Amino acid sequence: MDYRKGLVVRPSHKVKLGSIDPGFKGSGEDKASAEAKTARLVEKLGDLQYLLYAENRRSLLICLQGLDAAGKDGTIRHVMTGMNPQGTRVHAFKVPSTLEASHDFLWRIHAQAPARGEVVVFNRSHYEDVLVARVHSLVPKKVWSKRYDVINEFENDLVEAGTVILKFFLHISKDEQLRRFKQRLDDPKRRWKISEADYSERKSWPDYVKAYEEALSRTSTDAAPWFVVPADHKWFRNLAIAQIIRDTLDSLGMKTPAPTVDIAEIKRKYHSAAED
Ligand code: AMP
Ligand code: MG
């Protein structure tokens, strides 16, 4: 299945998360074959990232959004591992610092945008400013409601400057979230990740759904599309995201840059005499 077509939010399409099954496993996928496919895709992603870096013309920005335990960290661990740390960067956006909060909301975001040749993953992003900021009234409605258009313009500018943008919403069910919290509590290595706020945020679940639906509906564009990734099954989430990134990078038709020197001439000058 072509997940790039199947999971994309069509521009101006009104998303209803309630009608998208978080437990979707693709058509005819099973865990073992999906993991094998993902492994091959991840290897290919390494080659494509190398080309992007070598070309030094374009960049890739991947935005990961989702509620707590939706799998943002796991996606990075599983899907990005084939990429060379030289040329790849992950940035996790937390509650804005005093300095960050004293600027416009895109200030800290723009500073982390990828340079030419670079792949950058945003673990949370500027979308928090129309999600948590809206759900918890961190700013008044007249402020957050204007941000959708501002975001579209900002992303459009990045795309014009050569950045390819892919945005993934990791869609999990409320039951799966609770199950993952419990697993974390029971795992001495992962307990540290749990906070009481994770549980109290569950009360705002319907508000987050509304906020996500509006963000997805208003900011999925041809230039910077959103994908709703069913994420109750981690193996499906990894497969779908890896495939979408691979297909997108593949479609750029990137080529290894031509050498800047005359290879034959250099060989003749510096190699033949010594090696003959
Ligand atoms: P975590 O991803 O679990 O490390 O948590 C990061 C926290 O930072 C989450 O609770 C986010 O909602 C919060 N956060 C990220 N960006 C913003 C923002 N722009 N405004 C307020 N809170 C934010
Ligand atoms: Mg958290």
Tab-separated table of C-alpha atoms and ligand atoms in Angstrom:
chain	number	residue	atom	x	y	z
A	1	MET	CA	0.000	0.000	0.000
A	2	ASP	CA	1.167	3.519	-0.799
A	3	TYR	CA	0.998	5.190	2.618
A	4	ARG	CA	2.025	8.518	1.175
A	5	LYS	CA	-1.306	8.605	-0.657
A	6	GLY	CA	-3.298	6.618	1.894
A	7	LEU	CA	-2.441	8.530	5.076
A	8	VAL	CA	-2.046	12.084	3.785
A	9	VAL	CA	-4.492	14.768	4.907
A	10	ARG	CA	-5.756	16.326	1.699
A	11	PRO	CA	-5.466	20.136	1.777
A	12	SER	CA	-8.626	21.787	3.154
A	13	HIS	CA	-10.058	18.377	4.040
A	14	LYS	CA	-11.813	18.355	7.443
A	15	VAL	CA	-10.162	15.659	9.538
A	16	LYS	CA	-12.304	13.598	11.923
A	17	LEU	CA	-9.950	11.601	14.085
A	18	GLY	CA	-12.828	9.514	15.428
A	19	SER	CA	-13.232	7.989	12.000
A	20	ILE	CA	-9.580	6.962	11.674
A	21	ASP	CA	-8.727	3.690	13.435
A	22	PRO	CA	-5.536	4.004	15.530
A	23	GLY	CA	-5.245	0.207	15.375
A	24	PHE	CA	-5.067	0.109	11.559
A	25	LYS	CA	-2.353	-2.274	10.358
A	26	GLY	CA	-2.308	-1.578	6.651
A	27	SER	CA	-3.650	-4.024	4.162
A	28	GLY	CA	-2.134	-7.444	4.473
A	29	GLU	CA	0.750	-6.397	6.717
A	30	ASP	CA	1.895	-8.512	9.628
A	31	LYS	CA	4.467	-7.678	12.263
A	32	ALA	CA	7.289	-9.890	10.999
A	33	SER	CA	7.086	-8.879	7.345
A	34	ALA	CA	6.558	-5.220	8.266
A	35	GLU	CA	9.689	-5.263	10.418
A	36	ALA	CA	11.681	-6.798	7.584
A	37	LYS	CA	10.382	-4.175	5.152
A	38	THR	CA	11.125	-1.386	7.610
A	39	ALA	CA	14.702	-2.605	8.006
A	40	ARG	CA	15.198	-2.363	4.234
A	41	LEU	CA	13.591	1.083	4.121
A	42	VAL	CA	15.776	2.332	6.962
A	43	GLU	CA	18.869	1.228	5.075
A	44	LYS	CA	17.641	3.029	1.966
A	45	LEU	CA	16.982	6.153	4.052
A	46	GLY	CA	20.673	6.170	4.922
A	47	ASP	CA	21.570	6.246	1.195
A	48	LEU	CA	19.047	8.989	0.480
A	49	GLN	CA	20.231	11.122	3.388
A	50	TYR	CA	23.785	10.773	2.077
A	51	LEU	CA	22.614	12.046	-1.320
A	52	LEU	CA	20.802	14.985	0.270
A	53	TYR	CA	23.968	15.856	2.162
A	54	ALA	CA	26.194	15.419	-0.889
A	55	GLU	CA	23.908	17.482	-3.109
A	56	ASN	CA	23.782	20.285	-0.530
A	57	ARG	CA	20.840	21.889	-2.322
A	58	ARG	CA	17.811	20.914	-0.301
A	59	SER	CA	16.947	19.935	3.233
A	60	LEU	CA	14.372	17.760	4.972
A	61	LEU	CA	12.279	18.733	7.981
A	62	ILE	CA	10.242	16.041	9.725
A	63	CYS	CA	7.740	17.199	12.370
A	64	LEU	CA	6.536	14.595	14.857
A	65	GLN	CA	3.434	15.353	16.875
A	66	GLY	CA	1.235	13.193	19.047
A	67	LEU	CA	-0.093	12.889	22.560
A	68	ASP	CA	2.099	11.532	25.342
A	69	ALA	CA	3.299	7.981	24.632
A	70	ALA	CA	2.144	8.199	21.008
A	71	GLY	CA	5.621	7.046	19.989
A	72	LYS	CA	7.561	10.129	18.942
A	73	ASP	CA	10.772	8.948	20.640
A	74	GLY	CA	10.332	5.396	19.361
A	75	THR	CA	9.851	6.620	15.806
A	76	ILE	CA	13.111	8.530	15.963
A	77	ARG	CA	14.920	5.503	17.393
A	78	HIS	CA	13.581	3.075	14.811
A	79	VAL	CA	13.204	5.088	11.626
A	80	MET	CA	16.108	7.523	11.742
A	81	THR	CA	18.807	5.026	12.717
A	82	GLY	CA	20.052	4.481	9.163
A	83	MET	CA	20.999	8.139	8.828
A	84	ASN	CA	24.484	9.429	9.436
A	85	PRO	CA	24.649	11.649	12.549
A	86	GLN	CA	26.757	13.956	10.399
A	87	GLY	CA	24.018	15.788	8.539
A	88	THR	CA	21.144	14.774	10.809
A	89	ARG	CA	19.772	16.520	13.887
A	90	VAL	CA	16.893	15.988	16.301
A	91	HIS	CA	15.430	18.867	18.262
A	92	ALA	CA	12.913	18.334	21.069
A	93	PHE	CA	10.761	21.349	21.838
A	94	LYS	CA	9.848	21.718	25.499
A	95	VAL	CA	7.969	24.388	27.434
A	96	PRO	CA	9.469	27.650	26.105
A	97	SER	CA	12.228	29.173	28.224
A	98	THR	CA	11.861	32.760	29.458
A	99	LEU	CA	13.968	33.948	26.536
A	100	GLU	CA	11.999	31.894	23.995
A	101	ALA	CA	8.687	33.047	25.452
A	102	SER	CA	9.728	36.667	25.103
A	103	HIS	CA	9.856	36.280	21.305
A	104	ASP	CA	7.222	35.420	18.716
A	105	PHE	CA	6.367	31.710	18.755
A	106	LEU	CA	8.297	30.899	15.570
A	107	TRP	CA	11.548	32.451	16.738
A	108	ARG	CA	12.895	29.324	18.399
A	109	ILE	CA	11.505	27.153	15.599
A	110	HIS	CA	13.139	29.020	12.738
A	111	ALA	CA	16.480	28.874	14.526
A	112	GLN	CA	16.338	25.059	14.436
A	113	ALA	CA	15.175	24.693	10.830
A	114	PRO	CA	17.482	22.564	8.677
A	115	ALA	CA	20.313	24.098	6.697
A	116	ARG	CA	20.926	22.960	3.121
A	117	GLY	CA	21.900	19.306	3.035
A	118	GLU	CA	20.571	18.631	6.501
A	119	VAL	CA	17.821	16.374	7.872
A	120	VAL	CA	16.162	17.738	11.009
A	121	VAL	CA	13.522	16.006	13.094
A	122	PHE	CA	11.317	18.094	15.347
A	123	ASN	CA	10.143	16.107	18.363
A	124	ARG	CA	7.135	18.372	18.998
A	125	SER	CA	7.192	21.619	17.090
A	126	HIS	CA	5.537	24.972	16.455
A	127	TYR	CA	2.259	23.040	16.463
A	128	GLU	CA	2.389	22.990	20.276
A	129	ASP	CA	1.504	26.674	19.977
A	130	VAL	CA	-1.909	25.753	18.558
A	131	LEU	CA	-2.267	22.584	20.671
A	132	VAL	CA	-1.169	22.823	24.313
A	133	ALA	CA	-1.379	26.632	24.075
A	134	ARG	CA	-5.021	26.358	22.963
A	135	VAL	CA	-6.103	23.497	25.230
A	136	HIS	CA	-4.692	25.185	28.338
A	137	SER	CA	-5.465	28.757	27.272
A	138	LEU	CA	-1.793	29.729	27.578
A	139	VAL	CA	-2.640	32.555	25.194
A	140	PRO	CA	-6.073	33.986	24.355
A	141	LYS	CA	-8.077	32.623	21.422
A	142	LYS	CA	-7.486	35.770	19.403
A	143	VAL	CA	-3.771	34.974	19.536
A	144	TRP	CA	-3.733	31.231	18.797
A	145	SER	CA	-6.463	31.430	16.176
A	146	LYS	CA	-4.255	33.592	13.951
A	147	ARG	CA	-1.363	31.163	14.138
A	148	TYR	CA	-2.623	28.655	11.562
A	149	ASP	CA	-2.164	31.156	8.741
A	150	VAL	CA	1.165	32.290	10.164
A	151	ILE	CA	2.337	28.663	10.246
A	152	ASN	CA	1.262	28.054	6.646
A	153	GLU	CA	3.174	31.093	5.489
A	154	PHE	CA	6.258	30.173	7.491
A	155	GLU	CA	6.310	26.621	6.148
A	156	ASN	CA	5.747	27.887	2.639
A	157	ASP	CA	8.776	30.151	2.973
A	158	LEU	CA	10.912	27.211	4.121
A	159	VAL	CA	9.718	25.131	1.173
A	160	GLU	CA	10.471	27.978	-1.241
A	161	ALA	CA	13.985	28.044	0.160
A	162	GLY	CA	14.481	24.337	-0.605
A	163	THR	CA	13.194	22.529	2.497
A	164	VAL	CA	11.032	19.455	2.083
A	165	ILE	CA	8.552	19.243	4.960
A	166	LEU	CA	6.774	16.122	6.217
A	167	LYS	CA	4.503	16.267	9.256
A	168	PHE	CA	3.359	13.159	11.089
A	169	PHE	CA	0.569	12.965	13.631
A	170	LEU	CA	0.949	9.736	15.592
A	171	HIS	CA	-2.609	8.657	16.245
A	172	ILE	CA	-3.053	6.412	19.306
A	173	SER	CA	-6.154	5.404	21.209
A	174	LYS	CA	-6.816	6.471	24.778
A	175	ASP	CA	-6.674	2.830	25.940
A	176	GLU	CA	-3.330	2.255	24.250
A	177	GLN	CA	-1.938	5.365	25.923
A	178	LEU	CA	-2.959	4.078	29.360
A	179	ARG	CA	-1.431	0.675	28.582
A	180	ARG	CA	1.857	2.331	27.603
A	181	PHE	CA	1.893	4.467	30.773
A	182	LYS	CA	1.432	1.298	32.826
A	183	GLN	CA	4.252	-0.450	30.942
A	184	ARG	CA	6.503	2.506	31.712
A	185	LEU	CA	5.610	2.364	35.400
A	186	ASP	CA	6.456	-1.326	35.455
A	187	ASP	CA	9.782	-0.901	33.659
A	188	PRO	CA	12.554	0.345	35.973
A	189	LYS	CA	14.467	1.684	32.962
A	190	ARG	CA	11.582	3.791	31.690
A	191	ARG	CA	9.821	4.914	34.875
A	192	TRP	CA	11.577	8.233	34.747
A	193	LYS	CA	9.547	9.169	31.675
A	194	ILE	CA	6.233	9.179	33.583
A	195	SER	CA	4.874	12.257	35.314
A	196	GLU	CA	1.570	12.819	37.053
A	197	ALA	CA	0.777	15.439	34.406
A	198	ASP	CA	0.719	12.628	31.827
A	199	TYR	CA	-2.334	11.222	33.642
A	200	SER	CA	-4.032	14.560	34.318
A	201	GLU	CA	-3.634	15.528	30.649
A	202	ARG	CA	-5.926	12.604	29.804
A	203	LYS	CA	-8.821	14.701	31.108
A	204	SER	CA	-8.177	17.104	28.236
A	205	TRP	CA	-8.210	14.312	25.621
A	206	PRO	CA	-11.360	15.593	23.824
A	207	ASP	CA	-9.914	19.125	23.737
A	208	TYR	CA	-6.673	17.829	22.242
A	209	VAL	CA	-8.641	15.892	19.640
A	210	LYS	CA	-10.448	19.092	18.657
A	211	ALA	CA	-7.224	21.089	18.590
A	212	TYR	CA	-5.453	18.425	16.505
A	213	GLU	CA	-8.384	18.194	14.105
A	214	GLU	CA	-8.274	21.902	13.440
A	215	ALA	CA	-4.485	21.981	13.089
A	216	LEU	CA	-4.463	19.021	10.691
A	217	SER	CA	-7.356	20.408	8.659
A	218	ARG	CA	-5.964	23.918	8.340
A	219	THR	CA	-2.249	23.326	7.909
A	220	SER	CA	-1.971	20.328	5.613
A	221	THR	CA	-0.833	21.809	2.318
A	222	ASP	CA	0.678	20.420	-0.872
A	223	ALA	CA	3.936	22.046	0.178
A	224	ALA	CA	3.916	20.748	3.765
A	225	PRO	CA	1.515	17.820	4.122
A	226	TRP	CA	0.300	16.156	7.303
A	227	PHE	CA	0.002	12.388	7.578
A	228	VAL	CA	-2.235	10.777	10.190
A	229	VAL	CA	-0.337	7.634	11.154
A	230	PRO	CA	-2.284	4.950	13.020
A	231	ALA	CA	0.135	4.292	15.877
A	232	ASP	CA	-1.336	1.705	18.250
A	233	HIS	CA	0.920	-0.829	16.506
A	234	LYS	CA	4.481	0.412	16.675
A	235	TRP	CA	5.593	-1.824	13.796
A	236	PHE	CA	2.931	-0.350	11.527
A	237	ARG	CA	3.805	3.206	12.563
A	238	ASN	CA	7.486	2.609	11.766
A	239	LEU	CA	6.733	1.013	8.410
A	240	ALA	CA	4.360	3.757	7.279
A	241	ILE	CA	6.645	6.619	8.299
A	242	ALA	CA	9.765	5.005	6.840
A	243	GLN	CA	7.936	4.390	3.573
A	244	ILE	CA	6.603	7.941	3.335
A	245	ILE	CA	10.037	9.471	3.957
A	246	ARG	CA	11.677	7.069	1.490
A	247	ASP	CA	9.112	7.760	-1.248
A	248	THR	CA	9.373	11.517	-0.715
A	249	LEU	CA	13.170	11.561	-0.888
A	250	ASP	CA	13.143	9.156	-3.836
A	251	SER	CA	10.816	11.449	-5.764
A	252	LEU	CA	13.316	14.306	-5.557
A	253	GLY	CA	15.479	12.557	-8.138
A	254	MET	CA	18.674	13.443	-6.269
A	255	LYS	CA	21.995	12.710	-7.933
A	256	THR	CA	25.517	12.395	-6.636
A	257	PRO	CA	27.141	15.693	-7.568
A	258	ALA	CA	29.517	15.647	-10.504
A	259	PRO	CA	33.175	15.722	-9.429
A	260	THR	CA	34.703	19.185	-9.427
A	261	VAL	CA	37.995	17.880	-10.819
A	262	ASP	CA	38.996	16.062	-13.986
A	263	ILE	CA	39.252	12.517	-12.611
A	264	ALA	CA	41.389	11.198	-15.478
A	265	GLU	CA	43.741	14.141	-15.174
A	266	ILE	CA	44.077	13.777	-11.398
A	267	LYS	CA	44.695	10.037	-11.741
A	268	ARG	CA	47.340	10.620	-14.379
A	269	LYS	CA	49.039	13.307	-12.333
A	270	TYR	CA	49.010	11.778	-8.862
A	271	HIS	CA	48.438	8.036	-9.181
A	272	SER	CA	49.814	6.421	-12.289
A	273	ALA	CA	53.490	7.120	-11.807
A	274	ALA	CA	53.606	5.976	-8.186
A	275	GLU	CA	51.409	2.933	-8.709
A	276	ASP	CA	52.919	1.681	-11.972
B	1	AMP	P1	7.972	15.862	26.625
B	1	AMP	O1	7.764	15.837	25.145
B	1	AMP	O2	7.216	14.759	27.329
B	1	AMP	O3	9.390	15.936	27.012
B	1	AMP	O4	7.280	17.179	27.182
B	1	AMP	C1	7.518	18.418	26.657
B	1	AMP	C2	6.436	19.324	27.179
B	1	AMP	O5	6.662	20.614	26.658
B	1	AMP	C3	5.043	18.899	26.749
B	1	AMP	O6	4.198	18.877	27.849
B	1	AMP	C4	4.641	19.985	25.775
B	1	AMP	O7	3.270	20.242	25.746
B	1	AMP	C5	5.437	21.167	26.296
B	1	AMP	N1	5.613	22.183	25.257
B	1	AMP	C6	6.276	22.071	24.096
B	1	AMP	N2	6.155	23.184	23.361
B	1	AMP	C7	5.385	24.029	24.079
B	1	AMP	C8	4.889	25.348	23.857
B	1	AMP	N3	5.165	26.007	22.736
B	1	AMP	N4	4.135	25.913	24.817
B	1	AMP	C9	3.861	25.230	25.944
B	1	AMP	N5	4.287	23.998	26.219
B	1	AMP	C10	5.040	23.398	25.296
B	2	MG	MG	5.692	13.868	28.340
